[in-house]
mmCIF file of C-alpha atoms in Angstrom:
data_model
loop_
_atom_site.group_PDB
_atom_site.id
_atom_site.type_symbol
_atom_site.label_atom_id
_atom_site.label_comp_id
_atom_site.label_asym_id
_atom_site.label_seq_id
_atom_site.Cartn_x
_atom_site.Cartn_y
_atom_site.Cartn_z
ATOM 1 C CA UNK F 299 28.695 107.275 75.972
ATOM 2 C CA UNK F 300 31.279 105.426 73.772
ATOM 3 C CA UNK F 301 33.431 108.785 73.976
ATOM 4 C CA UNK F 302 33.075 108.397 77.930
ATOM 5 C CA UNK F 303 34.691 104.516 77.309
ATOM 6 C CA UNK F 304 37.067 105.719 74.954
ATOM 7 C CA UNK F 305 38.990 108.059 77.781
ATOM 8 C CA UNK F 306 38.631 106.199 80.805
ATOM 9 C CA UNK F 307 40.232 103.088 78.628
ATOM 10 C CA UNK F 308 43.084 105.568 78.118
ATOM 11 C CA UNK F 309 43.027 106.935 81.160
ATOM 12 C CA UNK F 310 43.516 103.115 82.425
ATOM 13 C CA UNK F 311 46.332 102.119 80.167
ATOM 14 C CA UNK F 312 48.004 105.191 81.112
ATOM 15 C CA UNK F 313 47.951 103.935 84.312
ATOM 16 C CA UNK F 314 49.111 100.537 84.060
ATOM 17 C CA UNK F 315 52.082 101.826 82.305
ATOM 18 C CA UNK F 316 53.306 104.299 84.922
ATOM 19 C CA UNK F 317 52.884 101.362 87.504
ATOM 20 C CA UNK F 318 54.905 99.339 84.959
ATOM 21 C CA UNK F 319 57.131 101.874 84.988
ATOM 22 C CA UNK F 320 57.738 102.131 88.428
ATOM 23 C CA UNK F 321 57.923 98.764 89.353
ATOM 24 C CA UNK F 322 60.970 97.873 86.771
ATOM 25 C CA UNK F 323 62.798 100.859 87.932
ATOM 26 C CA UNK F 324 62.267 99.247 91.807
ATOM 27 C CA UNK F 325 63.537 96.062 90.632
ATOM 28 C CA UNK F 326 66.775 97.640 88.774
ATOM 29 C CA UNK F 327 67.750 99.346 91.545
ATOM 30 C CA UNK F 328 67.229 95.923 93.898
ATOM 31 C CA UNK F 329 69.427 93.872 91.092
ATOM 32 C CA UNK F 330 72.468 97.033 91.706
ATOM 33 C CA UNK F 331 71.973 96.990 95.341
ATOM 34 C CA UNK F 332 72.312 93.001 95.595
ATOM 35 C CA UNK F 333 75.130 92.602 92.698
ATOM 36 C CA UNK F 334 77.557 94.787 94.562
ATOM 37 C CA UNK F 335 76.960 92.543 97.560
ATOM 38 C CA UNK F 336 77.929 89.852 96.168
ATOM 39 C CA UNK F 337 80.978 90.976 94.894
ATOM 40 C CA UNK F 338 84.155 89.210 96.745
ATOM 41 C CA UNK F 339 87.283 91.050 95.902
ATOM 42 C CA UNK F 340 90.829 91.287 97.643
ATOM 43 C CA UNK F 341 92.101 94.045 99.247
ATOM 44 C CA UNK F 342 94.606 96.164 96.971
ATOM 45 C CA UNK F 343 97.004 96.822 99.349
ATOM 46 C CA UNK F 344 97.703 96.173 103.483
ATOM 47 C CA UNK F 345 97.980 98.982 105.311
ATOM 48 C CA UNK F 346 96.254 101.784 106.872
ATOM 49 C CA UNK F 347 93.131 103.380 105.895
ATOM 50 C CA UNK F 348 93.854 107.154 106.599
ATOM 51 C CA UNK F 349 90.925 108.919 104.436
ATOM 52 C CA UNK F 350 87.568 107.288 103.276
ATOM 53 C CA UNK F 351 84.906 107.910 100.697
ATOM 54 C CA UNK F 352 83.040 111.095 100.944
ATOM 55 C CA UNK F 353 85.317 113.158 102.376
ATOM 56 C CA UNK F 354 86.591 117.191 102.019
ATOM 57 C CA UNK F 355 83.017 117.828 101.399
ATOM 58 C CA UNK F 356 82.078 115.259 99.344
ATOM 59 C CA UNK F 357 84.623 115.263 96.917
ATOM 60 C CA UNK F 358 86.512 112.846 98.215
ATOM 61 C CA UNK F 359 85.865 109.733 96.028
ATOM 62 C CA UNK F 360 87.697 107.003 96.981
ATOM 63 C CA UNK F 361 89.907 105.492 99.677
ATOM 64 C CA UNK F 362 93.162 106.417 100.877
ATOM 65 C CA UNK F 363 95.612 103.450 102.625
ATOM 66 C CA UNK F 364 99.339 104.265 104.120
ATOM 67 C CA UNK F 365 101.638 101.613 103.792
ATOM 68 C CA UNK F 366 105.701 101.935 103.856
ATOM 69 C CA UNK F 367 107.371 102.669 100.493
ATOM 70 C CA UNK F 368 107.693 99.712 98.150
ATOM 71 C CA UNK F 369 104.464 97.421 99.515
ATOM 72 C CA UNK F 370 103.211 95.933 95.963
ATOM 73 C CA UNK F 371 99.859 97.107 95.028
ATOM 74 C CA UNK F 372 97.442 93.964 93.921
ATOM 75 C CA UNK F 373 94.529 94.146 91.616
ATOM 76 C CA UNK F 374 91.267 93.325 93.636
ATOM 77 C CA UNK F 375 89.699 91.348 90.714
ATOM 78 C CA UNK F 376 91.119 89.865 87.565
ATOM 79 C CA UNK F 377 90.194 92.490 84.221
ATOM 80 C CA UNK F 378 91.484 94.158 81.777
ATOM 81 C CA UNK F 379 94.105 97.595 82.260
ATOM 82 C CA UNK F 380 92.157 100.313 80.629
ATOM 83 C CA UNK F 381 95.153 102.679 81.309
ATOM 84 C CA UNK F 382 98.345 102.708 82.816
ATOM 85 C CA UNK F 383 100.320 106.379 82.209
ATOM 86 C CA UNK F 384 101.744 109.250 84.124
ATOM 87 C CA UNK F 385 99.083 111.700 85.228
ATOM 88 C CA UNK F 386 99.956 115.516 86.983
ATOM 89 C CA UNK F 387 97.268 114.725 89.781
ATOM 90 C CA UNK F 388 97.077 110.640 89.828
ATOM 91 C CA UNK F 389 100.920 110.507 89.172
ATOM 92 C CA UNK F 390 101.982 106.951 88.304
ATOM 93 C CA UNK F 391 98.350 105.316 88.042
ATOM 94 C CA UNK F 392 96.610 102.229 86.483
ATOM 95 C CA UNK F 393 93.004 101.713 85.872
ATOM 96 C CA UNK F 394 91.170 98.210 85.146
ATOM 97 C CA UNK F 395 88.138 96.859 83.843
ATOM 98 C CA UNK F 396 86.848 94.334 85.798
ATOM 99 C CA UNK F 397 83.760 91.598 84.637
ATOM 100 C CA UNK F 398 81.344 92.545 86.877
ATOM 101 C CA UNK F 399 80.967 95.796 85.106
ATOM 102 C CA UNK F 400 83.230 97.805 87.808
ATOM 103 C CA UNK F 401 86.705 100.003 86.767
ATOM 104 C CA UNK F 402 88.844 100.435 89.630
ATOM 105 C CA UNK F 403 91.698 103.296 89.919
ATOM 106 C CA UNK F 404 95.046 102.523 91.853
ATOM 107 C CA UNK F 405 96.818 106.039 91.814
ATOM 108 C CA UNK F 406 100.160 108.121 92.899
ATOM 109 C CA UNK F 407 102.166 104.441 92.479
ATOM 110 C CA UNK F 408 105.932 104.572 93.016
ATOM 111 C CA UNK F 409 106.341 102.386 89.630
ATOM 112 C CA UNK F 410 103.694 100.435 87.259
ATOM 113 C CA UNK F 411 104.342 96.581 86.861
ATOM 114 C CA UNK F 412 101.320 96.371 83.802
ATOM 115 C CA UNK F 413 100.664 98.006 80.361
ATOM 116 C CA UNK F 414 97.361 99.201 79.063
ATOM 117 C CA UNK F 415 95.926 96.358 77.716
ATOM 118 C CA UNK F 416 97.211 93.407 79.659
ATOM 119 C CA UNK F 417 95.274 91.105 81.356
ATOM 120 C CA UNK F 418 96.054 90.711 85.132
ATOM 121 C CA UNK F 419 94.583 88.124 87.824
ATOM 122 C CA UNK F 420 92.822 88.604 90.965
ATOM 123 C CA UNK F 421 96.005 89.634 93.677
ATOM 124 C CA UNK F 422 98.600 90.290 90.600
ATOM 125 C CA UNK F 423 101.263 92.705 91.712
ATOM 126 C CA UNK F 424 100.275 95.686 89.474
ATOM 127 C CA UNK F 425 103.016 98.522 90.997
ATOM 128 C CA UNK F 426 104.269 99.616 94.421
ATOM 129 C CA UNK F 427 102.967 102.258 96.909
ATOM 130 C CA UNK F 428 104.324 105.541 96.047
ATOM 131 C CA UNK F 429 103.740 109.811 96.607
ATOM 132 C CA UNK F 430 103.927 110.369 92.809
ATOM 133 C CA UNK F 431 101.553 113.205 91.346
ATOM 134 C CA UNK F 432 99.476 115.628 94.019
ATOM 135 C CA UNK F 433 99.771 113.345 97.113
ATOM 136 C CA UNK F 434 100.910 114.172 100.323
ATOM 137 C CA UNK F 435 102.945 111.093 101.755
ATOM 138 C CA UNK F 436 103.403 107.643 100.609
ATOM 139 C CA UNK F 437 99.547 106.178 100.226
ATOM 140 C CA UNK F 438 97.874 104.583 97.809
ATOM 141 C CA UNK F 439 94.385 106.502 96.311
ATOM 142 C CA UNK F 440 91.620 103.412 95.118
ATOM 143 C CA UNK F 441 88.561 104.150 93.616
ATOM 144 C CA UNK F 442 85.909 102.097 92.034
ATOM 145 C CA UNK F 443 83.579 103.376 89.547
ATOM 146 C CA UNK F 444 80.349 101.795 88.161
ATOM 147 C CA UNK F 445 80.478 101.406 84.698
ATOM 148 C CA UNK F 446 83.552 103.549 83.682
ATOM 149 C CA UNK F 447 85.831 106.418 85.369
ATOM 150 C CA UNK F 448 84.270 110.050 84.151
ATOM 151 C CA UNK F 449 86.355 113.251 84.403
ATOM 152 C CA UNK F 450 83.656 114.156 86.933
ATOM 153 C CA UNK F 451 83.744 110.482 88.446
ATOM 154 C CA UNK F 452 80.109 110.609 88.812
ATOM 155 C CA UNK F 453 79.952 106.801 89.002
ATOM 156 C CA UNK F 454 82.127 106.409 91.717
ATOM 157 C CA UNK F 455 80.997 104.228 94.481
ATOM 158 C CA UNK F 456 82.481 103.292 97.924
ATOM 159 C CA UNK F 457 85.212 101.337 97.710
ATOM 160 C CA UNK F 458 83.906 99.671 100.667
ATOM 161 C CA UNK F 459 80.871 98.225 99.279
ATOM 162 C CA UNK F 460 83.260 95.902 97.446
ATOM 163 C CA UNK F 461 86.617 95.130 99.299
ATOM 164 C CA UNK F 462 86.038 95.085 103.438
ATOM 165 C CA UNK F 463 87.675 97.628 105.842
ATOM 166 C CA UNK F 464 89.208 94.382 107.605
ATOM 167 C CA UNK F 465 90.693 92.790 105.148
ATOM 168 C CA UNK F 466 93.178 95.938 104.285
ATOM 169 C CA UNK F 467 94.059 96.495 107.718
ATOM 170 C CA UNK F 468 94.026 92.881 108.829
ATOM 171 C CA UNK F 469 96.864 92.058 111.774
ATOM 172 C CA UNK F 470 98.995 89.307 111.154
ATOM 173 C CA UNK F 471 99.495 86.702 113.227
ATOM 174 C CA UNK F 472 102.265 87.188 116.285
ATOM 175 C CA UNK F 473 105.634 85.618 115.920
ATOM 176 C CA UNK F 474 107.265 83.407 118.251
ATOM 177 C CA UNK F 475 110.264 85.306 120.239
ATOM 178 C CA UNK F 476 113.681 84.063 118.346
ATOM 179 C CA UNK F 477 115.960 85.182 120.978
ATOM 180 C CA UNK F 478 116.013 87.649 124.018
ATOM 181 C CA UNK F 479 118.674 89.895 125.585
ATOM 182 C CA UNK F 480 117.995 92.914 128.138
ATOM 183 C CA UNK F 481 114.490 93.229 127.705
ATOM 184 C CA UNK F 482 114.671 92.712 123.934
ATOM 185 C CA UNK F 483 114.078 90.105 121.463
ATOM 186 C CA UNK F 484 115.764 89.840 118.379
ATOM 187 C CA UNK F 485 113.774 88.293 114.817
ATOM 188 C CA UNK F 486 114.701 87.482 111.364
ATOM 189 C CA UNK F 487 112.867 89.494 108.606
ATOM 190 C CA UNK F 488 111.341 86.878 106.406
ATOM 191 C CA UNK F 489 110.176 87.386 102.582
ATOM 192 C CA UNK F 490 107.316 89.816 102.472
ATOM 193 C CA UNK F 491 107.711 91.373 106.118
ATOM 194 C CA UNK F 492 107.826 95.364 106.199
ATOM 195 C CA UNK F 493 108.539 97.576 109.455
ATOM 196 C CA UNK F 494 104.557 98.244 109.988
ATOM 197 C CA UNK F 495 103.724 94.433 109.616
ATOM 198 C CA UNK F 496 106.268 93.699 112.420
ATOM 199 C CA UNK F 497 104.986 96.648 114.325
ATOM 200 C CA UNK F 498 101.618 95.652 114.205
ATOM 201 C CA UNK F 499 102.269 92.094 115.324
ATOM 202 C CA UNK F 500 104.746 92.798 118.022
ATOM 203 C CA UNK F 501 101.984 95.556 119.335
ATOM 204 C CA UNK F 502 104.640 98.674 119.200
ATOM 205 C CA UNK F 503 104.973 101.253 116.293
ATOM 206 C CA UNK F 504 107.648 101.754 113.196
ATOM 207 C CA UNK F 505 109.062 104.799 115.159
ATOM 208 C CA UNK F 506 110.470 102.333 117.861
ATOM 209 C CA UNK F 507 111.520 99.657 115.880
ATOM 210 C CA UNK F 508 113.207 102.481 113.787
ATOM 211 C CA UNK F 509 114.511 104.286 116.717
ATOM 212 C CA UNK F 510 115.608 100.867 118.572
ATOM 213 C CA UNK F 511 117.613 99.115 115.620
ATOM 214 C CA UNK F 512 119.227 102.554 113.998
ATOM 215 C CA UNK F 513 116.921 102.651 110.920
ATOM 216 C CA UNK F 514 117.204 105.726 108.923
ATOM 217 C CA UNK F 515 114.506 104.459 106.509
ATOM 218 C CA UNK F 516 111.402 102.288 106.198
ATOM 219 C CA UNK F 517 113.292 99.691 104.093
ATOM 220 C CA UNK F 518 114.186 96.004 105.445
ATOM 221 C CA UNK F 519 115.701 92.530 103.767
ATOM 222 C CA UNK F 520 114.373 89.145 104.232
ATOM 223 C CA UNK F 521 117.391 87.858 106.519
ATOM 224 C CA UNK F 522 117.650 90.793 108.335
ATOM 225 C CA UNK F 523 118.159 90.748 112.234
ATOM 226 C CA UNK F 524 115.889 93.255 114.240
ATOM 227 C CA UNK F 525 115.057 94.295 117.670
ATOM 228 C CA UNK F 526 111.608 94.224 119.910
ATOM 229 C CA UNK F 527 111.734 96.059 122.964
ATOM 230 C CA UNK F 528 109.411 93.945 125.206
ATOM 231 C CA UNK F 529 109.645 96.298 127.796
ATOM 232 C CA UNK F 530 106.611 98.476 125.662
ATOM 233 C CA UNK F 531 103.699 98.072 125.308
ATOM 234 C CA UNK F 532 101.539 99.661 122.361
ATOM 235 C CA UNK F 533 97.572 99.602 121.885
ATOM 236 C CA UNK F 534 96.399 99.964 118.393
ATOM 237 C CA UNK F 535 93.312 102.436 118.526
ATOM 238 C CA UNK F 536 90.582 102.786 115.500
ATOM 239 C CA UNK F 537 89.752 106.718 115.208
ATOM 240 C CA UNK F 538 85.960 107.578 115.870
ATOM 241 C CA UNK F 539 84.109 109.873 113.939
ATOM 242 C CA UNK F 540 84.256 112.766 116.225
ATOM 243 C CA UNK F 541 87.440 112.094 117.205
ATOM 244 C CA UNK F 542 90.737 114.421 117.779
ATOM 245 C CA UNK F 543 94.167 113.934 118.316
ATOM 246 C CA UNK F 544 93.560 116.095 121.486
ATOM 247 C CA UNK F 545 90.634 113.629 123.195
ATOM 248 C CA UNK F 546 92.457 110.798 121.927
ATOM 249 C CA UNK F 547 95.687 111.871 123.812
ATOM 250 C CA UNK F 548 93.525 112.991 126.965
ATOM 251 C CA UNK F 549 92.100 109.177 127.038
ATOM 252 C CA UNK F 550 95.371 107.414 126.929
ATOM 253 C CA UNK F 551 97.025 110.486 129.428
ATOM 254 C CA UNK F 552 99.578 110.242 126.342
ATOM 255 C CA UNK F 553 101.201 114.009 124.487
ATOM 256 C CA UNK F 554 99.868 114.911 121.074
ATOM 257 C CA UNK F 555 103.317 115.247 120.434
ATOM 258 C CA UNK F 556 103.971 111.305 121.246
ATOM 259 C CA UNK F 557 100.973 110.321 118.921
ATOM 260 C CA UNK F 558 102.025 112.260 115.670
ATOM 261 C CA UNK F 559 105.661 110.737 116.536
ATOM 262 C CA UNK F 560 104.956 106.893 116.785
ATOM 263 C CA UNK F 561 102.435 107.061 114.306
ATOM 264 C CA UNK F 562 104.168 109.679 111.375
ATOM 265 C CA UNK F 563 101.858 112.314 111.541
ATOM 266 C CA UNK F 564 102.706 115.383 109.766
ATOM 267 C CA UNK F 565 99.421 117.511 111.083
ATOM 268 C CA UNK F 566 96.700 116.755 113.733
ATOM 269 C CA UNK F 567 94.333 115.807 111.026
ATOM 270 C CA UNK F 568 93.106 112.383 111.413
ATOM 271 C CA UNK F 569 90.688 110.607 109.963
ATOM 272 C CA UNK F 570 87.223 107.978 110.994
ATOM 273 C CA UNK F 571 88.638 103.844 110.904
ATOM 274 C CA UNK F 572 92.751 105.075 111.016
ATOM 275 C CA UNK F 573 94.201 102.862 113.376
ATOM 276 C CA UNK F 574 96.710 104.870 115.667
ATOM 277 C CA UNK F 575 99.570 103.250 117.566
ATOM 278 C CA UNK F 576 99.501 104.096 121.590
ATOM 279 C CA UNK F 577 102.847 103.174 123.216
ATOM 280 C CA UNK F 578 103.362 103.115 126.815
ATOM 281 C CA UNK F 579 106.219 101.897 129.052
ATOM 282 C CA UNK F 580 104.802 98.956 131.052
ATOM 283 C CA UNK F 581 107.452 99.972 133.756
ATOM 284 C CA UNK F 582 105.417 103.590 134.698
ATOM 285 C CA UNK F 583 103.948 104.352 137.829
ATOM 286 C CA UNK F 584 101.153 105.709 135.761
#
């Protein structure tokens, strides 16, 4: 009879230490789940977000945002730079510990602005956009990794759990018309102001503001005098998952040819939350 005690005492505190068990593991993962939420960091970078997290079969792990050549890259959280070298695939990258226990990864930069080591703030210019190291086009690469980056960045997490799809490709705010001559307006380029900024608040795309004031790059001066044709008029479309170039062209009656112009597509991939410009002349019959 006491041997009979003996095991089903065991066989109790056995079980009290599984549920034990189980519960703390519940409440660890809650704590993760509700820490990244309340995480409030900037956006590294305006521009837009051409790739996401997950992609290429899952291997895909972080977040891809065009922007024209020279837009500063800005650290989403104050930390610590971990690294900041020349790497064959990441080209000109920078990595940084932040205090909530995150390391984020800003990669193919045209130049770095900080040294392993440093300290930087929340929105400090760290580099500029670049197409450094195996990148096609000028984009930025972010990642964020839980803990620290891995060779096999198994602690990556979506970069969207932390900074908010709207916040990176945010629209500014219109500007006022300065001056107006056959169905254009001309505007001074003020500190900070890049072709797709202007673009996106004027509603038409870098290709016509290019095309319009003789631009042979993507490069403009605070002072500068361009052109807005206000005879067009461009709607900004968010890609679908699902989506092709093809069904997007057959819902705006637009060529696939016109899209991958106004919007510098190379190929007819595209991509779930890339904003595409639409141009049409408001003058049609169509």
């Amino acid at each position: 009879m006491l041997d009979l005690l003996r095991r089903l005492s065991i066989a109790l505190l056995v079980g009290v230490c599984i549920v034990l068990l189980f519960v703390s593991g519940t409440q660890a993962k809650a704590e993760e789940s509700s820490g990244a939420s309340e995480i409030n960091w900037s956006h590294p970078i305006r521009g837009t977000i051409t790739d996401t997290f997950g992609t290429r079969s899952g291997k895909h792990k972080g977040i891809d945002i065009a922007a024209p050549e020279g837009t500063k890259i800005l650290a989403v959280q104050e930390g610590i730079v971990t690294k900041s070298y020349y790497s064959d695939t990441y080209g000109n990258v920078v990595f940084i510990q932040h205090p909530e226990g995150y390391e984020t990864v800003y990669a193919h930069l045209h130049k770095r602005s900080v040294a392993e080591s440093a300290k930087v703030k929340k929105g400090q210019k760290i580099g500029t956009i670049g197409n450094t190291g195996l990148s096609r086009g000028t984009h930025l690469h972010f990642e964020v990794h839980k803990g620290n980056w891995t060779l096999d960045k198994k602690n990556a997490v979506d970069p969207f759990l932390m900074v908010a799809a709207n916040t990176i490709e945010a629209m500014p705010a219109m500007t006022k018309p300065a001056a107006q001559l056959d169905g254009s307006m001309q505007i001074t380029v003020k500190k900070g102001d890049t072709l797709w900024s202007i673009s996106a608040a004027h509603r038409t795309s870098v290709e016509s503001l290019k095309e319009l004031n003789q631009l042979k790059s993507n490069e403009i001066m605070a002072g500068q005098k361009l052109y807005i044709n206000e005879r067009l008029e461009a709607n900004t479309y968010t890609v679908k998952k699902g989506d092709t170039l093809y069904s997007i062209a057959d819902q705006f009656d637009v060529s696939i040819h016109q899209l991958k112009k106004e919007n510098n597509l190379k190929t007819e991939v595209i991509f779930p939350l890339q904003h595409l410009m639409i141009t049409k002349n408001s003058g049609s019959s169509e």
